[in-house]
Amino acid sequence: MASASLISRLPQVRGSYKENAPLAPLTWFRVGGAADVLYMPADADDLAVFLAGCPADVPLTVVGVGSNLLVRDGGIEGVVIRLGSGFTFIEREGDTRLRAGCAVPDIALAKAALDAGLTGLEFYRGIPGALGGALRMNAGAYGRETKDVLVEAEAVTRAGEKVTLSNADFGYSYRHSDVSPDLIFTSALFEVAKGDKAEIAARMDEITSSREGSQPIRSRTGGSTFKNPGGTNPDGPKAWKLIDAAGGRGLKRGGAQVSEQHCNFLINTGDATAADLEGLGEDVRARVKEASGIELEWEIKRIGRTAADAEGQAA
Ligand SMILES: Cc1cc2nc3c(=O)[nH]c(=O)nc-3n(C[C@H](O)[C@H](O)[C@H](O)COP(=O)(O)OP(=O)(O)OC[C@H]3O[C@@H](n4cnc5c(N)ncnc54)[C@H](O)[C@@H]3O)c2cc1C
């Protein structure tokens, strides 16, 4: 579908539309094609107007800050929705609750909790996504996950209806939520506890230095590529160990490489395509299957069209 004809079919909104919008700069891997249309809602009401008025045949994809995304080289058909400044508020509710918009970076929420002397969100200090992605992925680290701190979240349905979801509605498991993929989360309420600022700060510093030492956090990466087959069980099999044992450390394909530092991370060394990265991930899966019999499951979300699919659509 040509983006010019698509945009004329979309409802009038207060937010912004951009045709043929490059998505690579919006992801950590810095690869991938363009969105037919990128829509940035002004706020939750604007998003609801958009969803109510958007024709049902238009594919919709929501993205956060792209720290867990591999956008394929042919870009994304339809409208890509990205929350912006209308979703960056953080408010205290009572003594021990924080409500935040879903474009708030996890790290900013951790910092706000520290400033308010509230404990429980320190683990977000090491996760470079925003809260919408954290809700969808059940983001977690150091023994805590989003499901341990979430009370409820506000979302908008494909039909433009605003709904409230309880923690139980998310059907959380390891790095996964069962909630409908059509829902767009707009804000979330977290349960925290009063704590000692110095202790909270010390815990966050510990997390920062542990990350710096063990992960290629300054590289173009998507974080952990595959889920640990043992989930959150500390004694279960770890993806990185299986990859290492299968000879995957440092493996390359085009401009993509398995990190030497942490071999469950894929890296764009400079000129990788999304096809290089996805192909390398599949090479790794095949090696691990061959060596251990275990089939690794992608944690990174791979979305959009391949370059060949996009050419086929244009022809
Ligand atoms: C260096 C590095 C370290 C990382 N470490 C960790 C870690 O320790 N623990 C961990 O859990 N993850 C980690 N990650 C992965 C990633 O940061 C998390 O999965 C994060 O929660 C993704 O958030 P995001 O905003 O980047 O979402 P995106 O990557 O943009 O999207 C991820 C998914 O969330 C959906 N989504 C995003 N926003 C919304 C919304 N508003 N409503 C509905 N769905 C939405 C998208 O459709 C997509 O399916 C790491 C990534 C990197 C690059």
Short mmCIF file of C-alpha atoms and ligand atoms in Angstrom, two decimals:
data_model
loop_
_atom_site.label_atom_id
_atom_site.label_comp_id
_atom_site.label_asym_id
_atom_site.label_seq_id
_atom_site.Cartn_x
_atom_site.Cartn_y
_atom_site.Cartn_z
CA MET A 1 0.00 0.00 0.00
CA ALA A 2 1.49 3.36 -0.99
CA SER A 3 1.93 5.53 2.08
CA ALA A 4 0.43 8.61 0.38
CA SER A 5 -2.85 6.77 -0.18
CA LEU A 6 -2.68 5.30 3.31
CA ILE A 7 -2.32 8.62 5.10
CA SER A 8 -5.41 10.01 3.38
CA ARG A 9 -7.44 7.16 4.91
CA LEU A 10 -6.36 7.88 8.48
CA PRO A 11 -8.39 9.96 10.96
CA GLN A 12 -7.55 13.56 11.87
CA VAL A 13 -5.47 13.53 15.04
CA ARG A 14 -3.61 15.98 17.28
CA GLY A 15 -0.48 13.86 17.13
CA SER A 16 1.78 13.59 14.08
CA TYR A 17 1.90 11.39 10.99
CA LYS A 18 5.07 10.87 9.00
CA GLU A 19 5.14 8.99 5.71
CA ASN A 20 7.87 6.53 4.80
CA ALA A 21 9.54 7.07 8.17
CA PRO A 22 12.93 5.34 8.67
CA LEU A 23 12.77 3.03 11.68
CA ALA A 24 16.46 2.12 11.98
CA PRO A 25 17.23 5.27 14.04
CA LEU A 26 14.42 4.27 16.43
CA THR A 27 15.94 0.89 17.28
CA TRP A 28 19.05 -0.16 19.18
CA PHE A 29 20.29 -2.35 16.32
CA ARG A 30 20.07 0.63 13.95
CA VAL A 31 18.88 -1.59 11.08
CA GLY A 32 15.67 -2.11 9.15
CA GLY A 33 13.46 -0.33 6.65
CA ALA A 34 10.81 2.37 6.96
CA ALA A 35 7.26 2.46 8.31
CA ASP A 36 4.64 3.21 5.65
CA VAL A 37 3.40 5.74 8.20
CA LEU A 38 4.72 6.58 11.67
CA TYR A 39 2.10 7.96 14.05
CA MET A 40 3.07 9.64 17.34
CA PRO A 41 -0.08 10.19 19.43
CA ALA A 42 -0.35 13.41 21.44
CA ASP A 43 -1.80 11.56 24.44
CA ALA A 44 -4.09 8.62 25.31
CA ASP A 45 -7.25 10.45 24.11
CA ASP A 46 -5.64 11.16 20.75
CA LEU A 47 -4.58 7.51 20.47
CA ALA A 48 -8.16 6.43 21.18
CA VAL A 49 -9.47 8.75 18.43
CA PHE A 50 -6.90 7.34 16.02
CA LEU A 51 -7.75 3.71 16.82
CA ALA A 52 -11.50 4.29 16.62
CA GLY A 53 -11.14 5.92 13.20
CA CYS A 54 -8.40 3.79 11.65
CA PRO A 55 -9.80 1.44 8.96
CA ALA A 56 -9.78 -2.20 10.12
CA ASP A 57 -7.66 -3.37 7.15
CA VAL A 58 -4.70 -1.13 8.07
CA PRO A 59 -2.00 -3.16 9.87
CA LEU A 60 -0.87 -1.53 13.14
CA THR A 61 2.39 -2.11 15.01
CA VAL A 62 3.40 -0.45 18.27
CA VAL A 63 7.04 0.06 19.13
CA GLY A 64 8.75 1.33 22.26
CA VAL A 65 12.37 2.49 22.15
CA GLY A 66 13.35 -0.53 20.06
CA SER A 67 15.72 -2.20 22.54
CA ASN A 68 14.18 -5.60 21.96
CA LEU A 69 13.31 -5.24 18.27
CA LEU A 70 14.74 -6.33 14.97
CA VAL A 71 12.93 -4.45 12.20
CA ARG A 72 13.40 -6.28 8.91
CA ASP A 73 14.96 -4.58 5.88
CA GLY A 74 11.70 -4.13 3.96
CA GLY A 75 10.20 -2.00 6.74
CA ILE A 76 6.73 -2.25 8.24
CA GLU A 77 3.46 -2.21 6.37
CA GLY A 78 0.70 0.07 7.62
CA VAL A 79 1.02 2.35 10.62
CA VAL A 80 3.72 2.13 13.27
CA ILE A 81 2.69 3.76 16.56
CA ARG A 82 5.30 5.19 18.91
CA LEU A 83 4.41 6.93 22.16
CA GLY A 84 6.13 10.25 22.83
CA SER A 85 6.09 13.15 25.27
CA GLY A 86 2.39 12.82 26.12
CA PHE A 87 3.25 9.55 27.86
CA THR A 88 6.26 10.56 29.95
CA PHE A 89 4.65 11.56 33.25
CA ILE A 90 5.52 9.97 36.61
CA GLU A 91 3.16 10.62 39.56
CA ARG A 92 3.11 9.40 43.12
CA GLU A 93 -0.16 7.87 44.35
CA GLY A 94 -0.36 7.62 48.10
CA ASP A 95 2.68 6.47 50.03
CA THR A 96 3.80 3.46 48.07
CA ARG A 97 2.56 3.64 44.49
CA LEU A 98 3.91 5.26 41.33
CA ARG A 99 1.92 5.79 38.14
CA ALA A 100 3.86 6.41 34.94
CA GLY A 101 3.23 6.88 31.23
CA CYS A 102 4.34 4.09 28.93
CA ALA A 103 7.00 6.15 27.13
CA VAL A 104 8.89 6.61 30.41
CA PRO A 105 12.26 4.84 30.19
CA ASP A 106 12.54 2.03 32.76
CA ILE A 107 15.73 3.70 33.98
CA ALA A 108 13.92 7.02 34.58
CA LEU A 109 11.28 5.25 36.68
CA ALA A 110 14.00 3.59 38.76
CA LYS A 111 15.62 6.99 39.27
CA ALA A 112 12.30 8.64 40.25
CA ALA A 113 11.69 5.89 42.81
CA LEU A 114 15.18 6.48 44.24
CA ASP A 115 14.56 10.24 44.46
CA ALA A 116 11.30 9.57 46.32
CA GLY A 117 12.96 7.06 48.69
CA LEU A 118 10.93 4.16 47.30
CA THR A 119 12.33 0.68 46.83
CA GLY A 120 11.31 -2.20 44.53
CA LEU A 121 12.13 -0.78 41.10
CA GLU A 122 15.93 -0.89 41.28
CA PHE A 123 16.03 -3.72 38.73
CA TYR A 124 14.75 -1.34 36.03
CA ARG A 125 18.08 0.51 36.36
CA GLY A 126 19.66 -2.01 34.01
CA ILE A 127 16.93 -2.31 31.38
CA PRO A 128 17.18 0.18 28.50
CA GLY A 129 13.56 -0.05 27.28
CA ALA A 130 10.48 2.05 28.02
CA LEU A 131 7.54 0.94 30.17
CA GLY A 132 5.26 -0.16 27.28
CA GLY A 133 7.91 -2.66 26.23
CA ALA A 134 8.46 -3.70 29.86
CA LEU A 135 4.75 -4.48 30.26
CA ARG A 136 4.65 -6.46 27.02
CA MET A 137 7.90 -8.37 27.63
CA ASN A 138 7.61 -8.82 31.42
CA ALA A 139 11.04 -7.19 31.49
CA GLY A 140 13.16 -8.24 34.41
CA ALA A 141 16.64 -8.62 35.82
CA TYR A 142 18.43 -9.63 39.01
CA GLY A 143 15.59 -11.84 40.23
CA ARG A 144 12.75 -9.31 39.74
CA GLU A 145 10.31 -8.92 36.87
CA THR A 146 7.61 -6.46 35.87
CA LYS A 147 4.98 -8.90 37.15
CA ASP A 148 6.37 -8.50 40.69
CA VAL A 149 5.71 -4.74 40.81
CA LEU A 150 2.79 -4.02 38.47
CA VAL A 151 -0.62 -3.29 39.98
CA GLU A 152 -2.55 -2.40 36.82
CA ALA A 153 -2.15 -0.73 33.45
CA GLU A 154 -4.25 1.44 31.17
CA ALA A 155 -4.50 0.43 27.53
CA VAL A 156 -6.44 1.26 24.37
CA THR A 157 -8.03 -1.48 22.23
CA ARG A 158 -7.94 -1.71 18.43
CA ALA A 159 -11.49 -0.27 18.46
CA GLY A 160 -10.35 2.79 20.44
CA GLU A 161 -11.81 1.79 23.80
CA LYS A 162 -9.84 2.62 26.94
CA VAL A 163 -9.49 -0.32 29.31
CA THR A 164 -7.78 -1.09 32.62
CA LEU A 165 -5.93 -4.38 33.01
CA SER A 166 -5.02 -5.93 36.33
CA ASN A 167 -1.67 -7.65 36.82
CA ALA A 168 -3.48 -11.03 36.51
CA ASP A 169 -4.97 -10.00 33.13
CA PHE A 170 -1.43 -9.96 31.68
CA GLY A 171 -0.99 -13.75 32.13
CA TYR A 172 2.71 -13.19 32.75
CA SER A 173 5.42 -15.78 32.36
CA TYR A 174 9.15 -15.47 31.68
CA ARG A 175 9.66 -12.54 29.23
CA HIS A 176 6.12 -13.01 27.98
CA SER A 177 2.62 -11.68 28.43
CA ASP A 178 -0.51 -13.43 27.15
CA VAL A 179 -2.50 -10.24 26.81
CA SER A 180 -3.91 -9.47 23.32
CA PRO A 181 -1.20 -8.15 20.96
CA ASP A 182 -3.73 -5.55 19.75
CA LEU A 183 -3.68 -3.64 23.04
CA ILE A 184 -1.55 -0.52 23.30
CA PHE A 185 -0.49 0.23 26.86
CA THR A 186 -0.54 3.89 27.83
CA SER A 187 0.25 4.02 31.56
CA ALA A 188 0.94 1.72 34.48
CA LEU A 189 0.66 1.71 38.26
CA PHE A 190 3.46 0.15 40.31
CA GLU A 191 3.56 -0.99 43.93
CA VAL A 192 6.73 -0.04 45.76
CA ALA A 193 7.77 0.28 49.42
CA LYS A 194 9.40 2.98 51.51
CA GLY A 195 13.14 2.42 51.62
CA ASP A 196 16.46 3.88 52.57
CA LYS A 197 17.79 6.17 49.81
CA ALA A 198 21.43 5.24 50.41
CA GLU A 199 20.63 1.51 50.16
CA ILE A 200 18.54 1.99 47.02
CA ALA A 201 21.32 4.05 45.40
CA ALA A 202 23.93 1.44 46.36
CA ARG A 203 21.83 -1.34 44.80
CA MET A 204 21.43 0.68 41.60
CA ASP A 205 25.18 1.37 41.42
CA GLU A 206 25.82 -2.35 41.84
CA ILE A 207 23.48 -3.09 38.92
CA THR A 208 25.17 -0.44 36.76
CA SER A 209 28.65 -1.79 37.31
CA SER A 210 27.59 -5.40 36.90
CA ARG A 211 26.05 -4.47 33.49
CA GLU A 212 29.09 -2.52 32.35
CA GLY A 213 31.29 -5.50 33.08
CA SER A 214 29.21 -8.25 31.52
CA GLN A 215 27.25 -6.84 28.56
CA PRO A 216 28.11 -4.91 25.38
CA ILE A 217 25.75 -2.11 26.43
CA ARG A 218 27.38 0.52 24.22
CA SER A 219 27.00 -1.57 21.07
CA ARG A 220 24.22 -1.71 18.52
CA THR A 221 22.44 -4.69 20.02
CA GLY A 222 18.99 -5.96 20.98
CA GLY A 223 19.91 -7.32 24.41
CA SER A 224 19.44 -11.02 25.08
CA THR A 225 18.69 -12.64 21.74
CA PHE A 226 17.20 -15.89 23.03
CA LYS A 227 15.24 -16.77 26.14
CA ASN A 228 17.01 -18.87 28.71
CA PRO A 229 15.50 -22.37 28.28
CA GLY A 230 15.41 -22.59 32.10
CA GLY A 231 13.40 -19.35 32.40
CA THR A 232 14.07 -17.53 35.67
CA ASN A 233 15.26 -20.70 37.41
CA PRO A 234 18.83 -19.77 38.44
CA ASP A 235 19.89 -23.42 38.05
CA GLY A 236 18.25 -23.91 34.63
CA PRO A 237 20.14 -23.97 31.29
CA LYS A 238 21.38 -20.56 30.13
CA ALA A 239 21.23 -19.53 26.48
CA TRP A 240 24.73 -18.01 26.57
CA LYS A 241 26.29 -21.21 27.91
CA LEU A 242 24.61 -23.32 25.23
CA ILE A 243 25.78 -20.89 22.52
CA ASP A 244 29.31 -20.88 23.90
CA ALA A 245 29.44 -24.67 24.07
CA ALA A 246 28.19 -24.87 20.46
CA GLY A 247 31.06 -22.62 19.26
CA GLY A 248 28.87 -19.58 18.67
CA ARG A 249 30.99 -16.95 20.45
CA GLY A 250 32.25 -14.35 17.92
CA LEU A 251 30.45 -16.02 14.97
CA LYS A 252 29.81 -13.63 12.04
CA ARG A 253 27.47 -13.18 9.11
CA GLY A 254 27.87 -10.05 6.98
CA GLY A 255 28.06 -7.12 9.40
CA ALA A 256 26.48 -9.10 12.24
CA GLN A 257 28.43 -10.79 15.00
CA VAL A 258 27.77 -12.80 18.15
CA SER A 259 29.26 -10.68 20.94
CA GLU A 260 32.62 -11.89 22.23
CA GLN A 261 31.73 -10.37 25.60
CA HIS A 262 28.28 -11.97 26.07
CA CYS A 263 27.38 -14.59 23.52
CA ASN A 264 23.61 -14.27 23.90
CA PHE A 265 23.95 -10.75 22.42
CA LEU A 266 24.05 -10.12 18.65
CA ILE A 267 25.83 -6.99 17.48
CA ASN A 268 25.63 -4.80 14.42
CA THR A 269 29.34 -4.14 13.88
CA GLY A 270 28.58 -1.20 11.58
CA ASP A 271 27.05 -2.22 8.29
CA ALA A 272 24.81 -5.17 9.21
CA THR A 273 21.43 -5.61 7.61
CA ALA A 274 18.48 -7.01 9.50
CA ALA A 275 18.83 -10.11 7.28
CA ASP A 276 22.45 -10.55 8.50
CA LEU A 277 21.33 -10.36 12.13
CA GLU A 278 18.32 -12.64 11.75
CA GLY A 279 20.35 -15.10 9.64
CA LEU A 280 23.12 -15.16 12.23
CA GLY A 281 20.55 -15.80 14.96
CA GLU A 282 19.22 -18.75 12.97
CA ASP A 283 22.80 -20.05 12.46
CA VAL A 284 23.24 -19.94 16.23
CA ARG A 285 19.95 -21.74 16.85
CA ALA A 286 20.96 -24.48 14.40
CA ARG A 287 24.35 -24.93 16.09
CA VAL A 288 22.82 -25.15 19.55
CA LYS A 289 20.21 -27.64 18.35
CA GLU A 290 22.93 -29.77 16.78
CA ALA A 291 25.18 -29.62 19.85
CA SER A 292 22.64 -29.95 22.66
CA GLY A 293 19.28 -30.94 21.14
CA ILE A 294 17.79 -27.73 22.65
CA GLU A 295 15.80 -25.35 20.43
CA LEU A 296 16.43 -21.79 21.52
CA GLU A 297 13.44 -19.46 21.37
CA TRP A 298 13.90 -15.88 20.14
CA GLU A 299 13.43 -13.26 22.87
CA ILE A 300 14.01 -10.42 20.40
CA LYS A 301 10.86 -9.54 18.46
CA ARG A 302 11.49 -9.69 14.72
CA ILE A 303 8.94 -7.60 12.86
CA GLY A 304 8.17 -6.32 9.38
CA ARG A 305 8.85 -7.39 5.79
CA THR A 306 12.02 -8.79 4.33
CA ALA A 307 13.52 -6.75 1.50
CA ALA A 308 12.19 -9.37 -0.97
CA ASP A 309 8.65 -9.15 0.48
CA ALA A 310 8.75 -5.36 0.13
CA GLU A 311 9.89 -5.59 -3.51
CA GLY A 312 7.12 -8.10 -4.21
CA GLN A 313 4.52 -5.71 -2.75
CA ALA A 314 5.87 -2.77 -4.76
CA ALA A 315 5.87 -4.73 -8.06
C1 LIG B 1 21.80 -3.68 26.24
C2 LIG B 1 20.44 -4.27 26.51
C3 LIG B 1 20.20 -4.89 27.74
C4 LIG B 1 18.94 -5.46 28.01
N1 LIG B 1 18.73 -6.04 29.23
C5 LIG B 1 17.51 -6.56 29.53
C6 LIG B 1 17.25 -7.15 30.80
O1 LIG B 1 18.10 -7.23 31.67
N2 LIG B 1 16.01 -7.63 31.03
C7 LIG B 1 15.02 -7.58 30.11
O2 LIG B 1 13.91 -8.02 30.40
N3 LIG B 1 15.23 -7.02 28.90
C8 LIG B 1 16.44 -6.51 28.59
N4 LIG B 1 16.66 -5.95 27.35
C9 LIG B 1 15.59 -5.97 26.35
C10 LIG B 1 14.65 -4.76 26.36
O3 LIG B 1 15.28 -3.62 26.95
C11 LIG B 1 13.33 -5.04 27.09
O4 LIG B 1 12.64 -6.12 26.50
C12 LIG B 1 12.42 -3.81 27.09
O5 LIG B 1 11.35 -4.03 27.98
C13 LIG B 1 11.86 -3.48 25.71
O6 LIG B 1 11.29 -2.20 25.77
P1 LIG B 1 11.28 -1.25 24.50
O7 LIG B 1 10.62 0.02 24.86
O8 LIG B 1 12.61 -1.14 23.90
O9 LIG B 1 10.31 -2.08 23.54
P2 LIG B 1 10.51 -2.45 22.01
O10 LIG B 1 11.78 -3.22 21.84
O11 LIG B 1 10.34 -1.26 21.16
O12 LIG B 1 9.28 -3.45 21.80
C14 LIG B 1 9.26 -4.70 22.45
C15 LIG B 1 7.83 -5.26 22.40
O13 LIG B 1 6.98 -4.47 23.21
C16 LIG B 1 5.86 -4.02 22.47
N5 LIG B 1 5.49 -2.68 22.97
C17 LIG B 1 6.31 -1.61 23.12
N6 LIG B 1 5.60 -0.57 23.61
C18 LIG B 1 4.33 -0.99 23.75
C19 LIG B 1 3.11 -0.37 24.21
N7 LIG B 1 3.07 0.91 24.62
N8 LIG B 1 1.97 -1.11 24.21
C20 LIG B 1 1.99 -2.41 23.81
N9 LIG B 1 3.10 -3.05 23.38
C21 LIG B 1 4.24 -2.34 23.35
C22 LIG B 1 6.31 -3.99 21.01
O14 LIG B 1 5.22 -4.12 20.13
C23 LIG B 1 7.22 -5.23 20.99
O15 LIG B 1 6.44 -6.40 20.85
C24 LIG B 1 17.91 -5.39 27.04
C25 LIG B 1 18.15 -4.76 25.82
C26 LIG B 1 19.41 -4.20 25.55
C27 LIG B 1 19.62 -3.53 24.23
#
